[in-house]
Short mmCIF file of C-alpha atoms and ligand atoms in Angstrom, two decimals:
data_model
loop_
_atom_site.label_atom_id
_atom_site.label_comp_id
_atom_site.label_asym_id
_atom_site.label_seq_id
_atom_site.Cartn_x
_atom_site.Cartn_y
_atom_site.Cartn_z
CA UNK A 1274 0.00 0.00 0.00
CA UNK A 1275 1.31 3.41 -0.97
CA UNK A 1276 0.06 6.72 0.40
CA UNK A 1277 0.90 10.30 -0.49
CA UNK A 1278 0.74 12.77 2.40
CA UNK A 1279 0.27 16.38 1.27
CA UNK A 1280 0.93 18.68 4.22
CA UNK A 1281 3.39 21.25 5.54
CA UNK A 1282 6.66 20.68 7.32
CA UNK A 1283 6.51 22.57 10.61
CA UNK A 1284 10.04 21.92 11.88
CA UNK A 1285 9.03 22.25 15.54
CA UNK A 1286 5.68 21.52 17.18
CA UNK A 1287 4.89 17.96 16.04
CA UNK A 1288 2.09 18.32 13.50
CA UNK A 1289 1.45 17.79 9.79
CA UNK A 1290 4.23 15.86 8.00
CA UNK A 1291 6.44 15.38 11.05
CA UNK A 1292 3.54 13.32 12.44
CA UNK A 1293 2.07 11.84 9.25
CA UNK A 1294 5.31 10.25 8.06
CA UNK A 1295 6.33 8.41 11.26
CA UNK A 1296 2.79 7.27 12.08
CA UNK A 1297 1.98 6.02 8.59
CA UNK A 1298 5.35 4.32 8.24
CA UNK A 1299 4.83 2.60 11.59
CA UNK A 1300 1.50 1.30 10.26
CA UNK A 1301 3.51 -0.62 7.68
CA UNK A 1302 2.67 1.32 4.54
CA UNK A 1303 4.86 3.29 2.15
CA UNK A 1304 4.41 7.00 2.78
CA UNK A 1305 5.61 9.53 0.20
CA UNK A 1306 5.38 13.21 1.05
CA UNK A 1307 4.51 16.38 -0.85
CA UNK A 1308 5.40 19.35 1.38
CA UNK A 1309 3.19 22.42 0.90
CA UNK A 1310 5.28 24.83 2.98
CA UNK A 1311 8.29 24.94 5.27
CA UNK A 1312 7.80 26.65 8.64
CA UNK A 1313 10.14 27.06 11.59
CA UNK A 1314 7.18 26.13 13.83
CA UNK A 1315 3.45 25.73 13.27
CA UNK A 1316 1.32 28.88 13.51
CA UNK A 1317 -0.67 27.96 16.64
CA UNK A 1318 0.80 29.71 19.66
CA UNK A 1319 4.27 30.56 18.39
CA UNK A 1320 5.18 34.07 17.24
CA UNK A 1321 7.86 35.11 14.75
CA UNK A 1322 7.74 31.85 12.81
CA UNK A 1323 9.16 31.62 9.28
CA UNK A 1324 6.89 30.51 6.42
CA UNK A 1325 8.08 29.46 2.97
CA UNK A 1326 5.30 28.37 0.58
CA UNK A 1327 6.48 25.62 -1.76
CA UNK A 1328 4.02 26.01 -4.66
CA UNK A 1329 6.70 26.24 -7.36
CA UNK A 1330 8.53 23.25 -5.95
CA UNK A 1331 5.32 21.18 -5.65
CA UNK A 1332 4.77 21.59 -9.39
CA UNK A 1333 8.35 20.56 -10.21
CA UNK A 1334 8.23 17.60 -7.80
CA UNK A 1335 4.99 16.21 -9.24
CA UNK A 1336 6.16 16.76 -12.82
CA UNK A 1337 9.17 14.59 -12.01
CA UNK A 1338 6.93 11.96 -10.39
CA UNK A 1339 4.88 11.74 -13.56
CA UNK A 1340 7.97 10.56 -15.42
CA UNK A 1341 8.25 7.74 -12.84
CA UNK A 1342 4.67 6.60 -13.41
CA UNK A 1343 3.78 6.79 -9.70
CA UNK A 1344 0.26 6.14 -8.46
CA UNK A 1345 -1.27 5.97 -4.99
CA UNK A 1346 -3.77 3.84 -3.06
CA UNK A 1347 -4.47 6.86 -0.88
CA UNK A 1348 -3.80 10.58 -0.89
CA UNK A 1349 -4.27 12.42 2.38
CA UNK A 1350 -4.16 16.18 2.58
CA UNK A 1351 -3.81 18.43 5.61
CA UNK A 1352 -2.69 22.03 6.08
CA UNK A 1353 -2.99 24.00 2.84
CA UNK A 1354 -1.94 27.64 2.72
CA UNK A 1355 -3.88 29.05 -0.24
CA UNK A 1356 -6.61 28.50 -2.78
CA UNK A 1357 -3.91 27.57 -5.30
CA UNK A 1358 -2.80 24.72 -3.00
CA UNK A 1359 -6.38 23.49 -2.65
CA UNK A 1360 -6.61 23.37 -6.45
CA UNK A 1361 -3.25 21.62 -6.53
CA UNK A 1362 -4.58 18.78 -4.34
CA UNK A 1363 -7.52 18.35 -6.72
CA UNK A 1364 -5.11 18.16 -9.66
CA UNK A 1365 -2.80 15.77 -7.79
CA UNK A 1366 -5.78 13.49 -7.19
CA UNK A 1367 -6.50 13.41 -10.92
CA UNK A 1368 -2.86 12.78 -11.81
CA UNK A 1369 -1.81 10.26 -9.17
CA UNK A 1370 -4.70 8.58 -7.33
CA UNK A 1371 -5.43 5.03 -8.51
CA UNK A 1372 -8.89 4.42 -9.97
CA UNK A 1373 -10.09 2.75 -6.77
CA UNK A 1374 -7.83 4.89 -4.56
CA UNK A 1375 -9.10 6.95 -1.66
CA UNK A 1376 -8.79 10.69 -0.97
CA UNK A 1377 -8.79 11.68 2.71
CA UNK A 1378 -9.03 15.41 3.43
CA UNK A 1379 -8.36 16.87 6.85
CA UNK A 1380 -9.84 20.36 6.31
CA UNK A 1381 -7.38 22.20 8.57
CA UNK A 1382 -9.05 25.55 9.34
CA UNK A 1383 -9.11 26.19 13.06
CA UNK A 1384 -9.68 25.19 16.66
CA UNK A 1385 -11.52 26.59 19.69
CA UNK A 1386 -14.16 27.95 17.31
CA UNK A 1387 -11.71 30.34 15.64
CA UNK A 1388 -9.72 30.24 12.41
CA UNK A 1389 -6.00 29.54 12.49
CA UNK A 1390 -3.91 32.56 11.39
CA UNK A 1391 -4.39 33.48 7.72
CA UNK A 1392 -7.69 31.62 7.18
CA UNK A 1393 -11.17 33.12 6.73
CA UNK A 1394 -14.71 32.26 5.58
CA UNK A 1395 -13.77 32.43 1.90
CA UNK A 1396 -10.95 29.93 2.49
CA UNK A 1397 -13.38 27.65 4.34
CA UNK A 1398 -15.67 27.69 1.29
CA UNK A 1399 -12.74 26.76 -0.91
CA UNK A 1400 -11.83 23.94 1.47
CA UNK A 1401 -15.44 22.76 1.23
CA UNK A 1402 -14.99 22.36 -2.55
CA UNK A 1403 -12.03 20.05 -1.86
CA UNK A 1404 -14.11 18.10 0.68
CA UNK A 1405 -16.60 17.49 -2.13
CA UNK A 1406 -13.91 15.50 -3.99
CA UNK A 1407 -12.91 13.42 -0.95
CA UNK A 1408 -13.98 9.94 0.18
CA UNK A 1409 -13.36 10.78 3.84
CA UNK A 1410 -13.15 14.18 5.54
CA UNK A 1411 -11.97 14.68 9.12
CA UNK A 1412 -13.13 18.05 10.48
CA UNK A 1413 -12.82 18.70 14.21
CA UNK A 1414 -15.85 20.30 15.87
CA UNK A 1415 -14.59 23.82 15.03
CA UNK A 1416 -13.98 22.92 11.38
CA UNK A 1417 -17.37 21.23 11.15
CA UNK A 1418 -18.89 24.55 12.29
CA UNK A 1419 -16.71 26.68 10.00
CA UNK A 1420 -17.62 24.49 7.01
CA UNK A 1421 -21.36 24.21 7.64
CA UNK A 1422 -22.33 27.19 9.84
CA UNK A 1423 -24.07 24.95 12.40
CA UNK A 1424 -22.94 23.74 15.81
CA UNK A 1425 -25.53 20.95 15.72
CA UNK A 1426 -23.46 17.86 14.91
CA UNK A 1427 -26.30 15.88 13.33
CA UNK A 1428 -27.15 18.77 11.02
CA UNK A 1429 -23.47 19.39 10.21
CA UNK A 1430 -22.97 15.68 9.47
CA UNK A 1431 -25.95 15.52 7.20
CA UNK A 1432 -24.87 18.69 5.38
CA UNK A 1433 -21.34 17.29 4.90
CA UNK A 1434 -22.85 13.92 3.93
CA UNK A 1435 -24.47 15.63 0.96
CA UNK A 1436 -21.06 16.32 -0.57
CA UNK A 1437 -18.83 13.49 0.72
CA UNK A 1438 -19.62 9.79 1.36
CA UNK A 1439 -17.84 9.57 4.72
CA UNK A 1440 -17.67 12.74 6.79
CA UNK A 1441 -16.11 12.14 10.23
CA UNK A 1442 -16.52 14.87 12.85
CA UNK A 1443 -13.83 14.22 15.46
CA UNK A 1444 -14.01 15.24 19.11
CA UNK A 1445 -17.62 16.46 19.14
CA UNK A 1446 -18.34 17.65 22.68
CA UNK A 1447 -21.91 17.06 23.88
CA UNK A 1448 -23.70 16.98 27.26
CA UNK A 1449 -23.28 13.18 27.20
CA UNK A 1450 -19.51 13.28 26.59
CA UNK A 1451 -17.25 13.28 23.54
CA UNK A 1452 -18.25 11.55 20.32
CA UNK A 1453 -17.11 10.96 16.80
CA UNK A 1454 -20.04 11.63 14.46
CA UNK A 1455 -19.60 9.84 11.17
CA UNK A 1456 -21.50 8.74 8.12
CA UNK A 1457 -21.40 5.08 7.15
CA UNK A 1458 -24.70 3.93 5.73
CA UNK A 1459 -26.50 6.55 7.83
CA UNK A 1460 -25.47 8.62 10.81
CA UNK A 1461 -23.33 6.83 13.41
CA UNK A 1462 -22.01 8.00 16.75
CA UNK A 1463 -19.01 6.58 18.57
CA UNK A 1464 -18.47 7.54 22.20
CA UNK A 1465 -14.76 8.22 22.74
CA UNK A 1466 -12.56 8.68 25.79
CA UNK A 1467 -11.43 12.29 25.86
CA UNK A 1468 -9.55 14.83 27.93
CA UNK A 1469 -11.08 18.29 28.37
CA UNK A 1470 -9.40 21.09 26.39
CA UNK A 1471 -7.54 21.30 23.12
CA UNK A 1472 -4.17 19.72 22.38
CA UNK A 1473 -2.14 21.01 19.48
CA UNK A 1474 -1.40 18.42 16.82
CA UNK A 1475 -4.03 15.95 18.06
CA UNK A 1476 -5.96 16.27 14.79
CA UNK A 1477 -2.84 15.45 12.81
CA UNK A 1478 -2.09 12.36 14.92
CA UNK A 1479 -5.72 11.30 14.48
CA UNK A 1480 -5.65 11.80 10.70
CA UNK A 1481 -2.39 9.88 10.21
CA UNK A 1482 -3.41 6.95 12.42
CA UNK A 1483 -6.86 6.78 10.82
CA UNK A 1484 -5.36 6.68 7.32
CA UNK A 1485 -2.96 3.93 8.45
CA UNK A 1486 -5.85 1.87 9.83
CA UNK A 1487 -7.85 2.22 6.60
CA UNK A 1488 -4.84 1.26 4.50
CA UNK A 1489 -4.37 -1.85 6.64
CA UNK A 1490 -7.94 -2.86 5.80
CA UNK A 1491 -9.81 -1.99 8.99
CA UNK A 1492 -13.50 -1.24 8.55
CA UNK A 1493 -14.47 2.38 9.27
CA UNK A 1494 -15.95 1.82 12.75
CA UNK A 1495 -12.92 -0.21 13.92
CA UNK A 1496 -10.46 2.26 12.35
CA UNK A 1497 -12.10 5.10 14.28
CA UNK A 1498 -12.15 3.21 17.59
CA UNK A 1499 -8.48 2.11 17.35
CA UNK A 1500 -7.44 5.64 16.32
CA UNK A 1501 -9.44 7.30 19.10
CA UNK A 1502 -7.85 5.01 21.71
CA UNK A 1503 -4.36 5.87 20.43
CA UNK A 1504 -5.07 9.61 20.52
CA UNK A 1505 -6.53 9.37 24.01
CA UNK A 1506 -3.46 7.58 25.36
CA UNK A 1507 -1.17 10.12 23.64
CA UNK A 1508 -3.14 13.04 25.08
CA UNK A 1509 -3.10 11.62 28.63
CA UNK A 1510 0.67 11.14 28.35
CA UNK A 1511 1.09 14.67 26.96
CA UNK A 1512 -0.90 16.14 29.82
CA UNK A 1513 1.47 14.39 32.21
CA UNK A 1514 4.77 15.03 30.43
CA UNK A 1515 4.54 18.25 28.39
CA UNK A 1516 3.98 21.54 30.22
CA UNK A 1517 3.51 23.60 27.03
CA UNK A 1518 0.78 22.30 24.72
CA UNK A 1519 2.02 24.08 21.62
CA UNK A 1520 4.82 21.49 21.39
CA UNK A 1521 2.34 18.84 20.30
CA UNK A 1522 1.48 15.33 21.50
CA UNK A 1523 3.97 12.94 23.06
CA UNK A 1524 2.51 10.17 20.91
CA UNK A 1525 5.73 8.31 20.15
CA UNK A 1526 5.72 5.87 23.05
CA UNK A 1527 2.06 5.06 22.47
CA UNK A 1528 2.75 3.82 18.94
CA UNK A 1529 3.59 0.28 20.08
CA UNK A 1530 0.23 -0.26 21.79
CA UNK A 1531 -1.56 1.35 18.84
CA UNK A 1532 0.14 -1.04 16.43
CA UNK A 1533 -0.68 -4.04 18.63
CA UNK A 1534 -4.35 -3.07 18.55
CA UNK A 1535 -4.16 -2.42 14.81
CA UNK A 1536 -2.55 -5.81 14.16
CA UNK A 1537 -5.21 -7.58 16.25
CA UNK A 1538 -7.96 -5.97 14.14
CA UNK A 1539 -6.32 -6.03 10.69
CA UNK A 1540 -7.12 -8.69 8.12
CA UNK A 1541 -4.13 -10.82 7.19
CA UNK A 1542 -1.62 -9.23 4.83
CA UNK A 1543 -2.39 -11.81 2.18
CA UNK A 1544 -5.81 -10.17 1.81
CA UNK A 1545 -4.34 -6.69 1.95
CA UNK A 1546 -1.41 -6.22 -0.44
O1 PXL B 69 -2.06 21.04 13.32
C1 PXL B 69 -2.58 21.77 12.28
C2 PXL B 69 -1.57 22.69 11.67
C3 PXL B 69 -0.78 22.22 10.64
N1 PXL B 69 0.16 23.01 10.08
C4 PXL B 69 0.34 24.28 10.49
C5 PXL B 69 -0.43 24.80 11.50
C6 PXL B 69 -1.41 24.00 12.10
C7 PXL B 69 -2.24 24.54 13.17
O2 PXL B 69 -1.98 25.56 13.74
O3 PXL B 69 -0.20 26.06 11.90
C8 PXL B 69 1.40 25.11 9.82
#
C-alpha cells in the first residue's frame, strides 16, 4: 500500500508531515510526502515563525513523479496555505490517485471555534470544494462549524454527507460526553474517551493513524475506535509530560500499543497487499 501525504513541514511543534510520516510508516505502509510549505514552527501559539510556501517546488516535484509513473492507493491532505494549493490537491488526485484509490481530506481551518492565522470564511468555502472531492473528511468540531455554519453535529454531518460519502466529525463535545459523528450507511455516533481542552497536533495524529488503519484494511468503525484510543493515550501522556501544549502530542511511546491493537484488528496481509 502506498500513500501520499500532502501537508506542511513545521520543523518544531509535532504536526502535519512530522507526524504523518512516522505514524503512517509505523503502520507498515509506504508513505511519500509532498510538502506544501516549510515553517520554523506551526502557527498555533508561536510568534515570529518563518513561512516558505512551496508552490513552485510542488509543481516541479509532481512533474518529475509523472515521469516515474507513480500512483497511490491513498492521498491524504492536511494544512494547505492558499486557494492555489487546494486546487493543486484536486489536480494531484487526478494525476496520481489510482482508480479505486481513496482521498482523505483533513480540512485544517481552526480550533476553539476560531480560524488559524491566515484563514477566513472564503478559504473555508474553498476547502469545502475540496471536501466534495474526498472519500473521507476529518473536520474537528470547530472545522465542522466553519464548514457548515451549524454547531448541531447531526445537522453538520448531514450537510457534509451531501457532498462526501464519509464525513467524520472528530471530538464532538456534547452533554453526554465526547463523540465521533460519522457517516457510514446513515449517521453513526461513537463515544470516545477524551480529555477536556484542546491539544495542538491531536488532529494530525488522528488523521495519520486513521489513514494507516484504513490502508491496513480496517472497517471504518474499527479504524475510528483504534485511532481514538491511540489519541486518548497520547493526550493523557502529553498532559502528564509536556507543560507547554504548543509542542504537540507525546505520541511516540504510544505507537507500540496502537500497532498491537491495529494488528489484532487487521485482516491478514495476504488479503491486503
Ligand atoms: O495542526 C494543524 C496545523 C498544521 N500546520 C500548520 C499549522 C497547524 C495549526 O496551527 O499552523 C502550519
